[in-house]
Short mmCIF file of N, CA and C in Angstrom, two decimals:
data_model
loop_
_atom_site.label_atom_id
_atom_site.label_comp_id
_atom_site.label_asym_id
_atom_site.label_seq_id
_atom_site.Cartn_x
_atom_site.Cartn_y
_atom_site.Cartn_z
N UNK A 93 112.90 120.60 104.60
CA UNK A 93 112.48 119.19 104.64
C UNK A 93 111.39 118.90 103.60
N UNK A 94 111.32 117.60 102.73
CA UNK A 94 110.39 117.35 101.93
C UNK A 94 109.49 116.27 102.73
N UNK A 95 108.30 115.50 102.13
CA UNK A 95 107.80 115.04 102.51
C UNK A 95 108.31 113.18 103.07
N UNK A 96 109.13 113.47 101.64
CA UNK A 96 110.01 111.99 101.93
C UNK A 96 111.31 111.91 103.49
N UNK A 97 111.96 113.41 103.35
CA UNK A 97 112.75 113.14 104.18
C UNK A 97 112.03 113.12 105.71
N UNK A 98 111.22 113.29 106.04
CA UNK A 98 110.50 113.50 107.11
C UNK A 98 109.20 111.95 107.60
N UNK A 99 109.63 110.97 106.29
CA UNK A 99 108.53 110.31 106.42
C UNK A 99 109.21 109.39 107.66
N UNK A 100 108.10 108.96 108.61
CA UNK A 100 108.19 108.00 109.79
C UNK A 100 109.02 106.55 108.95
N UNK A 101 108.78 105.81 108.32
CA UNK A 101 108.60 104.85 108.06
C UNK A 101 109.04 104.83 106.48
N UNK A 102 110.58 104.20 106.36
CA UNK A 102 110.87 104.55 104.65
C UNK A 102 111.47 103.22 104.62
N UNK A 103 111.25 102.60 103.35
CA UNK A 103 111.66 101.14 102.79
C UNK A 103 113.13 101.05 102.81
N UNK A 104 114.13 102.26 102.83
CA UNK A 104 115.46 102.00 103.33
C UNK A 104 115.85 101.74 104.44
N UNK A 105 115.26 102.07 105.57
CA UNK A 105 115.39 101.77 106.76
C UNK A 105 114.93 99.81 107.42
N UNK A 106 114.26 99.43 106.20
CA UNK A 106 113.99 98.05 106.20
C UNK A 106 115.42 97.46 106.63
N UNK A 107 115.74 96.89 107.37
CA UNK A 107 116.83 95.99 107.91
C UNK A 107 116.18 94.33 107.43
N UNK A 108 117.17 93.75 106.72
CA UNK A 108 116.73 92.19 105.51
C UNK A 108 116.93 91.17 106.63
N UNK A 109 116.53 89.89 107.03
CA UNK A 109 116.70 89.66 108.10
C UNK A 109 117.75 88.78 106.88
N UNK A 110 119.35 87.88 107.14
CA UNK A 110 119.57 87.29 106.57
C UNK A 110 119.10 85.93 105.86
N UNK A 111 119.11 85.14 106.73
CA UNK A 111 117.82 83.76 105.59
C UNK A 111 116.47 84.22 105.84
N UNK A 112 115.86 85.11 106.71
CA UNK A 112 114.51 85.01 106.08
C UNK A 112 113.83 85.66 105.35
N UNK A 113 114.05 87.05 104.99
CA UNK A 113 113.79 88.02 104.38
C UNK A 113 113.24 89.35 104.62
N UNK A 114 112.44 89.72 103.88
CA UNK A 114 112.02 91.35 104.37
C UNK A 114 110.86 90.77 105.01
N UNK A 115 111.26 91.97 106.36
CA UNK A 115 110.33 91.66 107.69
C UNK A 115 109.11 92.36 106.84
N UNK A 116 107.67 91.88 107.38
CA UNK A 116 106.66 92.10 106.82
C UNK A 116 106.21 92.84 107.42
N UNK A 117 105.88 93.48 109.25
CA UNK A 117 105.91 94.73 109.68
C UNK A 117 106.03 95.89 109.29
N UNK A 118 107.49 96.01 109.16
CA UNK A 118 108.28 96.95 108.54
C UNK A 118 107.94 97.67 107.23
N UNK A 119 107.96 96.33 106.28
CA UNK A 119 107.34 96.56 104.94
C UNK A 119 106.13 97.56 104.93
N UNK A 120 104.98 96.50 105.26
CA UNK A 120 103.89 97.08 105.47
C UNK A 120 103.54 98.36 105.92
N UNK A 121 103.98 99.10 106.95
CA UNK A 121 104.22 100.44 107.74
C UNK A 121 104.68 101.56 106.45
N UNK A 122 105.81 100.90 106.04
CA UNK A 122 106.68 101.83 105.12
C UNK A 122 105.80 101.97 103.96
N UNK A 123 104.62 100.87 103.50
CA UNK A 123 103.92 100.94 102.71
C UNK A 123 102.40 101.97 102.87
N UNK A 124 102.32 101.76 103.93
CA UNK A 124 101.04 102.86 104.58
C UNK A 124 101.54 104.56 104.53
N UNK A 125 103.06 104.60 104.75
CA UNK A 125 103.69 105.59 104.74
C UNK A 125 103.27 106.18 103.16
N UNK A 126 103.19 105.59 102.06
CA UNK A 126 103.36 106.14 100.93
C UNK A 126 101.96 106.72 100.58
N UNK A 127 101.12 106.51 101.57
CA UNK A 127 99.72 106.70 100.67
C UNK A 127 99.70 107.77 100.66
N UNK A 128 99.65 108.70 101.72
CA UNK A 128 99.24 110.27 101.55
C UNK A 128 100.14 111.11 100.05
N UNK A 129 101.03 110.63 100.03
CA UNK A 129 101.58 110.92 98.51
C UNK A 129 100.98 111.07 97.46
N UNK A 130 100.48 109.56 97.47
CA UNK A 130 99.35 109.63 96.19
C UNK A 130 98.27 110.74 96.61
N UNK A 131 97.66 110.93 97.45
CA UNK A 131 96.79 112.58 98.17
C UNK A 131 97.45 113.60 97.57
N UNK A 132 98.97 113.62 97.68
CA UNK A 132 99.16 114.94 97.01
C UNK A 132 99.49 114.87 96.02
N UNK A 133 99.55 114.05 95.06
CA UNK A 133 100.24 114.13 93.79
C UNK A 133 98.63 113.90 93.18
N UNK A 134 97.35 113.97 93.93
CA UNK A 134 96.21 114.26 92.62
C UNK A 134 95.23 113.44 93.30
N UNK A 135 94.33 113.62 94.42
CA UNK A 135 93.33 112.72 94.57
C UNK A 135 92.40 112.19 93.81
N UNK A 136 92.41 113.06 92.35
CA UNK A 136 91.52 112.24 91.83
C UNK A 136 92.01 111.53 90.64
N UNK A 137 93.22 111.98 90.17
CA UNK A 137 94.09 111.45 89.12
C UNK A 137 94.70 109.72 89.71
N UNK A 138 95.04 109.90 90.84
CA UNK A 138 95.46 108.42 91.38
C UNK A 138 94.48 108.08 92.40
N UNK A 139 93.21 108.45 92.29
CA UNK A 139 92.27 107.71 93.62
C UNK A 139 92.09 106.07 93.23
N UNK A 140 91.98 105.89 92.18
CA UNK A 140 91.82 104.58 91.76
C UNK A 140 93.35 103.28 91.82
N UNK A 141 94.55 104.03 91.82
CA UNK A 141 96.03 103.72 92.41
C UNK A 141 95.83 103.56 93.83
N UNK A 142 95.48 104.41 94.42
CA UNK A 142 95.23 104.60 95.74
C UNK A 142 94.49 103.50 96.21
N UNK A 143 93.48 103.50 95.77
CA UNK A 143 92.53 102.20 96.14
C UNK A 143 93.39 101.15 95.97
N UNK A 144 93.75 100.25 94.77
CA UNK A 144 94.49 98.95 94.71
C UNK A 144 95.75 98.80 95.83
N UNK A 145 96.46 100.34 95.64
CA UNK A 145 97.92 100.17 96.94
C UNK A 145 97.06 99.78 98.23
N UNK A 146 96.42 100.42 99.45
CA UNK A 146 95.95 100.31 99.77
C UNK A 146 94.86 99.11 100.37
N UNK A 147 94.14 98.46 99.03
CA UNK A 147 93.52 97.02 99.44
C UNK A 147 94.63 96.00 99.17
N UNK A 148 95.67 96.38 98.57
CA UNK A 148 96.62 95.24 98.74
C UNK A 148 97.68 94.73 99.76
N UNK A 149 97.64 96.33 100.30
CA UNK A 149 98.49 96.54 101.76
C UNK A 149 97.94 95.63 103.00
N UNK A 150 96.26 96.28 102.98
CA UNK A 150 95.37 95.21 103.45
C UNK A 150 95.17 94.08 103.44
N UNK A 151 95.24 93.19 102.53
CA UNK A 151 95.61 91.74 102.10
C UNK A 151 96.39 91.28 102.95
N UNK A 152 97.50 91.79 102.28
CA UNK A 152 98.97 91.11 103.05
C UNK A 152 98.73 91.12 104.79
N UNK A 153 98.42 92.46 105.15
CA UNK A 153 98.01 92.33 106.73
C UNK A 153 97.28 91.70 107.46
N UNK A 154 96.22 91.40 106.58
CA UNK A 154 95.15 90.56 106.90
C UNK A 154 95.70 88.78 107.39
N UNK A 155 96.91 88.29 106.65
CA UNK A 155 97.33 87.42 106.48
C UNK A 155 98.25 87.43 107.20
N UNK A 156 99.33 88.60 107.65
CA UNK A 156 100.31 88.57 109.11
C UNK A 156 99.53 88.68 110.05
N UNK A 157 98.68 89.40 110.56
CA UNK A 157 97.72 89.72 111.67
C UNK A 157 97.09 87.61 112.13
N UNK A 158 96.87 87.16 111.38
CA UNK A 158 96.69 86.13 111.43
C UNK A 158 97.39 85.02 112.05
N UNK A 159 98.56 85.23 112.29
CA UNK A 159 100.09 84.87 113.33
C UNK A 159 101.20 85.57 112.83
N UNK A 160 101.34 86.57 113.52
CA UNK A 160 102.48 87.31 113.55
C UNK A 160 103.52 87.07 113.87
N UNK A 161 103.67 85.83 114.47
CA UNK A 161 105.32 84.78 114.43
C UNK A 161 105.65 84.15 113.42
N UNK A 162 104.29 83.28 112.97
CA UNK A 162 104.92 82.51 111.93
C UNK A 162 105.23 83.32 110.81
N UNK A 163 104.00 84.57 110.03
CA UNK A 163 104.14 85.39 108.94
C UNK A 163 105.19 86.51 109.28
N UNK A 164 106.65 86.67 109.84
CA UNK A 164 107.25 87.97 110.46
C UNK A 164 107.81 88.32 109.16
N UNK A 165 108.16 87.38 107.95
CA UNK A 165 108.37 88.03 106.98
C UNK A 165 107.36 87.82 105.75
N UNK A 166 107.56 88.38 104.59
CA UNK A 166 106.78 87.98 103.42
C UNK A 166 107.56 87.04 103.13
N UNK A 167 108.74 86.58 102.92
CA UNK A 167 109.04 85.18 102.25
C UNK A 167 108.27 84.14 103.10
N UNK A 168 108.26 83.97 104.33
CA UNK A 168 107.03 83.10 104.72
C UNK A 168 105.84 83.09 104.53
N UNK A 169 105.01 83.96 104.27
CA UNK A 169 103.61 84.14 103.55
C UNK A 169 103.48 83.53 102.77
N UNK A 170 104.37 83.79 101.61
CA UNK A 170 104.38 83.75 100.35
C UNK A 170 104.32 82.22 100.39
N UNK A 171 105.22 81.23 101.34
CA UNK A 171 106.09 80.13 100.95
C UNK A 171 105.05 79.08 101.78
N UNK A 172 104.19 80.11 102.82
CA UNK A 172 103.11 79.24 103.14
C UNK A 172 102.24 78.91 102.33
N UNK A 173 101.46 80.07 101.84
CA UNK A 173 100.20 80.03 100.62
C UNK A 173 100.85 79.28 99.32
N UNK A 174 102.58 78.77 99.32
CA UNK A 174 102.35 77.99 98.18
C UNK A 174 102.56 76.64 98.02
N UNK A 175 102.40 76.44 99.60
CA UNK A 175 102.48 75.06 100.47
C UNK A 175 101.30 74.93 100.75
N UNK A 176 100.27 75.97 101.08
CA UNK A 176 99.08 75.20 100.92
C UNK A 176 98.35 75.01 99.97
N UNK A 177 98.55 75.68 98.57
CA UNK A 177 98.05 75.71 96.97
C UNK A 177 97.38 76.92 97.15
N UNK A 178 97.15 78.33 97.90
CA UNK A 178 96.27 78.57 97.32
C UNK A 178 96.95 79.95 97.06
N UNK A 179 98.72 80.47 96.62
CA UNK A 179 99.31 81.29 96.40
C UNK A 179 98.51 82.64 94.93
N UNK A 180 98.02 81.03 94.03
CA UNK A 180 97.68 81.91 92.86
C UNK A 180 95.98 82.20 92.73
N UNK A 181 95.40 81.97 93.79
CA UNK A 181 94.22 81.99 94.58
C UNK A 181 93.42 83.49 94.58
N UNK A 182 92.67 84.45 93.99
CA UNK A 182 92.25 85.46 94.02
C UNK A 182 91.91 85.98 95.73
N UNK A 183 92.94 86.95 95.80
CA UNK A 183 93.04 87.80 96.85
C UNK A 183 93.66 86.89 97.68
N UNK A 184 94.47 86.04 97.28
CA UNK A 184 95.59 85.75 98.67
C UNK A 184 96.75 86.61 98.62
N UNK A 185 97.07 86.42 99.80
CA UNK A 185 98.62 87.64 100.06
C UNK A 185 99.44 87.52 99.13
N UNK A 186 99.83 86.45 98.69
CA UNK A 186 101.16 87.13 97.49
C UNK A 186 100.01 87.54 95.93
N UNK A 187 99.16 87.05 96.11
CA UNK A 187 98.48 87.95 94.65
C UNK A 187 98.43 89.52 95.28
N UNK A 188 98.69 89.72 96.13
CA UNK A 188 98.42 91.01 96.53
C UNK A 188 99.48 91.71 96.96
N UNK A 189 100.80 91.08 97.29
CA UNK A 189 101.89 91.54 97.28
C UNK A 189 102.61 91.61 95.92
N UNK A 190 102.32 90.73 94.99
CA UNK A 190 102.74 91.05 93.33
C UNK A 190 102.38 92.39 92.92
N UNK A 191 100.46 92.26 93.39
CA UNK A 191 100.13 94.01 92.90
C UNK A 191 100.57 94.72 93.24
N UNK A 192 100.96 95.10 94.93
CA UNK A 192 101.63 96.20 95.52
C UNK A 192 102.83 96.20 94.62
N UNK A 193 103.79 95.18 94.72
CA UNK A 193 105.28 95.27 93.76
C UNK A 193 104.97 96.79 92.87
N UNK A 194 104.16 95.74 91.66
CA UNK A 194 103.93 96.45 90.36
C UNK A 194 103.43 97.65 90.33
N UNK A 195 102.56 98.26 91.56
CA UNK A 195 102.43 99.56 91.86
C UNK A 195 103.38 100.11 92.68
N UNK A 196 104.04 99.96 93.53
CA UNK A 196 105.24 100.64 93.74
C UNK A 196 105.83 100.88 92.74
N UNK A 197 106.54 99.78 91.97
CA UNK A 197 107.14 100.44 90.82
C UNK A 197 106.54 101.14 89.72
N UNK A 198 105.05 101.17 89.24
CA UNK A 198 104.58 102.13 89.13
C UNK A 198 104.96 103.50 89.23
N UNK A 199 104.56 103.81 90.65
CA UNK A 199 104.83 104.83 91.36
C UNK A 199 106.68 105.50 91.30
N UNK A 200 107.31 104.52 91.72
CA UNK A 200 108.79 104.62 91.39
C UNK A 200 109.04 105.33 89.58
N UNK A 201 108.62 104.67 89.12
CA UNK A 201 108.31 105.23 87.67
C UNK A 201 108.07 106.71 87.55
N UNK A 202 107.25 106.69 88.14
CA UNK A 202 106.18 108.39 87.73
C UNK A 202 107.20 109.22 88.77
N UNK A 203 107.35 109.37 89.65
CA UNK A 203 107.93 109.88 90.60
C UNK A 203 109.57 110.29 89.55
N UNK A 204 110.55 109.07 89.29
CA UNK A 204 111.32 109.56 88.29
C UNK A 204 111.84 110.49 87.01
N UNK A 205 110.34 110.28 86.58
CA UNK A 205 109.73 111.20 85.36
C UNK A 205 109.51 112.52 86.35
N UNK A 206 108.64 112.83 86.76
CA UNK A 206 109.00 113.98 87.42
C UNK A 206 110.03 114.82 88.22
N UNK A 207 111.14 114.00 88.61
CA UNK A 207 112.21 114.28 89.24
C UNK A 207 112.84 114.66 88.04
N UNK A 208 112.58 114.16 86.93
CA UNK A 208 113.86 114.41 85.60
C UNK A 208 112.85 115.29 84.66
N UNK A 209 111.93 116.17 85.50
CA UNK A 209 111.96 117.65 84.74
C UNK A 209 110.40 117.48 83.76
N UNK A 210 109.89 116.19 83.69
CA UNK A 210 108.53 116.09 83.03
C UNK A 210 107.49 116.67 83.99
N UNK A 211 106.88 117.78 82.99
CA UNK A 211 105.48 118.55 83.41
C UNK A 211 104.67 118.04 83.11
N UNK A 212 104.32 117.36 81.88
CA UNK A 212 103.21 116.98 81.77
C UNK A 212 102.52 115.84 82.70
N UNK A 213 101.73 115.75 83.41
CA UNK A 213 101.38 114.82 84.16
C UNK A 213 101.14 113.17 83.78
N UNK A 214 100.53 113.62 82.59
CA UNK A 214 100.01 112.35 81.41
C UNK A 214 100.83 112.03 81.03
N UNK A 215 102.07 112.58 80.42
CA UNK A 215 103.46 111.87 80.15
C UNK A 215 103.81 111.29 80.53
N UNK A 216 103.82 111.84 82.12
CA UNK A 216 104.68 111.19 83.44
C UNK A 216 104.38 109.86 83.21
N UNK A 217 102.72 109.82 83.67
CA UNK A 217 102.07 108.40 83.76
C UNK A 217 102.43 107.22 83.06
#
């Protein structure tokens, strides 16, 4: 078993709700799931990755925790904060779900490079 196949909580197991979108629970969980990764792939090489995944995960939660009926997915977050103007707003949930995006795929990135045989770490990056 690797660390992935064993993880509680994996973004494939996300079930899409049809019109409303990816449940934000789910998301989120599967997103907490990834951190210890970054722990082993270099605490001090990605502590600063770590930090942004992390306070952005926070964000978004901060903002479902807030009504967890109305926010059950991120397309409602998102579609609230841009109904009330303040979407492009420093540290509202979708500025902070864009960052997570772009660091997942980040991460998706580097993770690839290493699956396809790159040692060098700095390469990877």
């Amino acid at each position: 078993p690797t660390f992935f196949s064993v993880m509680s909580n994996r973004f494939s197991d996300i079930e899409l709700q049809e019109e409303e979108g990816i449940p934000t629970e789910e998301f989120l969980e599967s997103c907490y799931a990834i951190v210890p990764v970054l722990d082993k792939l270099g605490p001090t090489v990605f502590a600063p990755v770590k930090m942004d995944f992390v306070g952005n995960i926070k964000k978004i939660n901060q903002k479902y925790i807030t009504n967890k009926e109305e926010f059950d997915t991120l397309q409602k977050i998102v579609l609230h904060e841009v109904n009330a103007g303040v979407a492009q707003v420093r540290n509202s949930a979708t500025e902070a779900l864009l960052w997570l995006k772009r660091g997942l795929k980040f991460l998706k990135g580097f993770l690839t490079e290493v699956k396809n045989g790159e040692k060098n770490i700095q390469t990877a990056l």
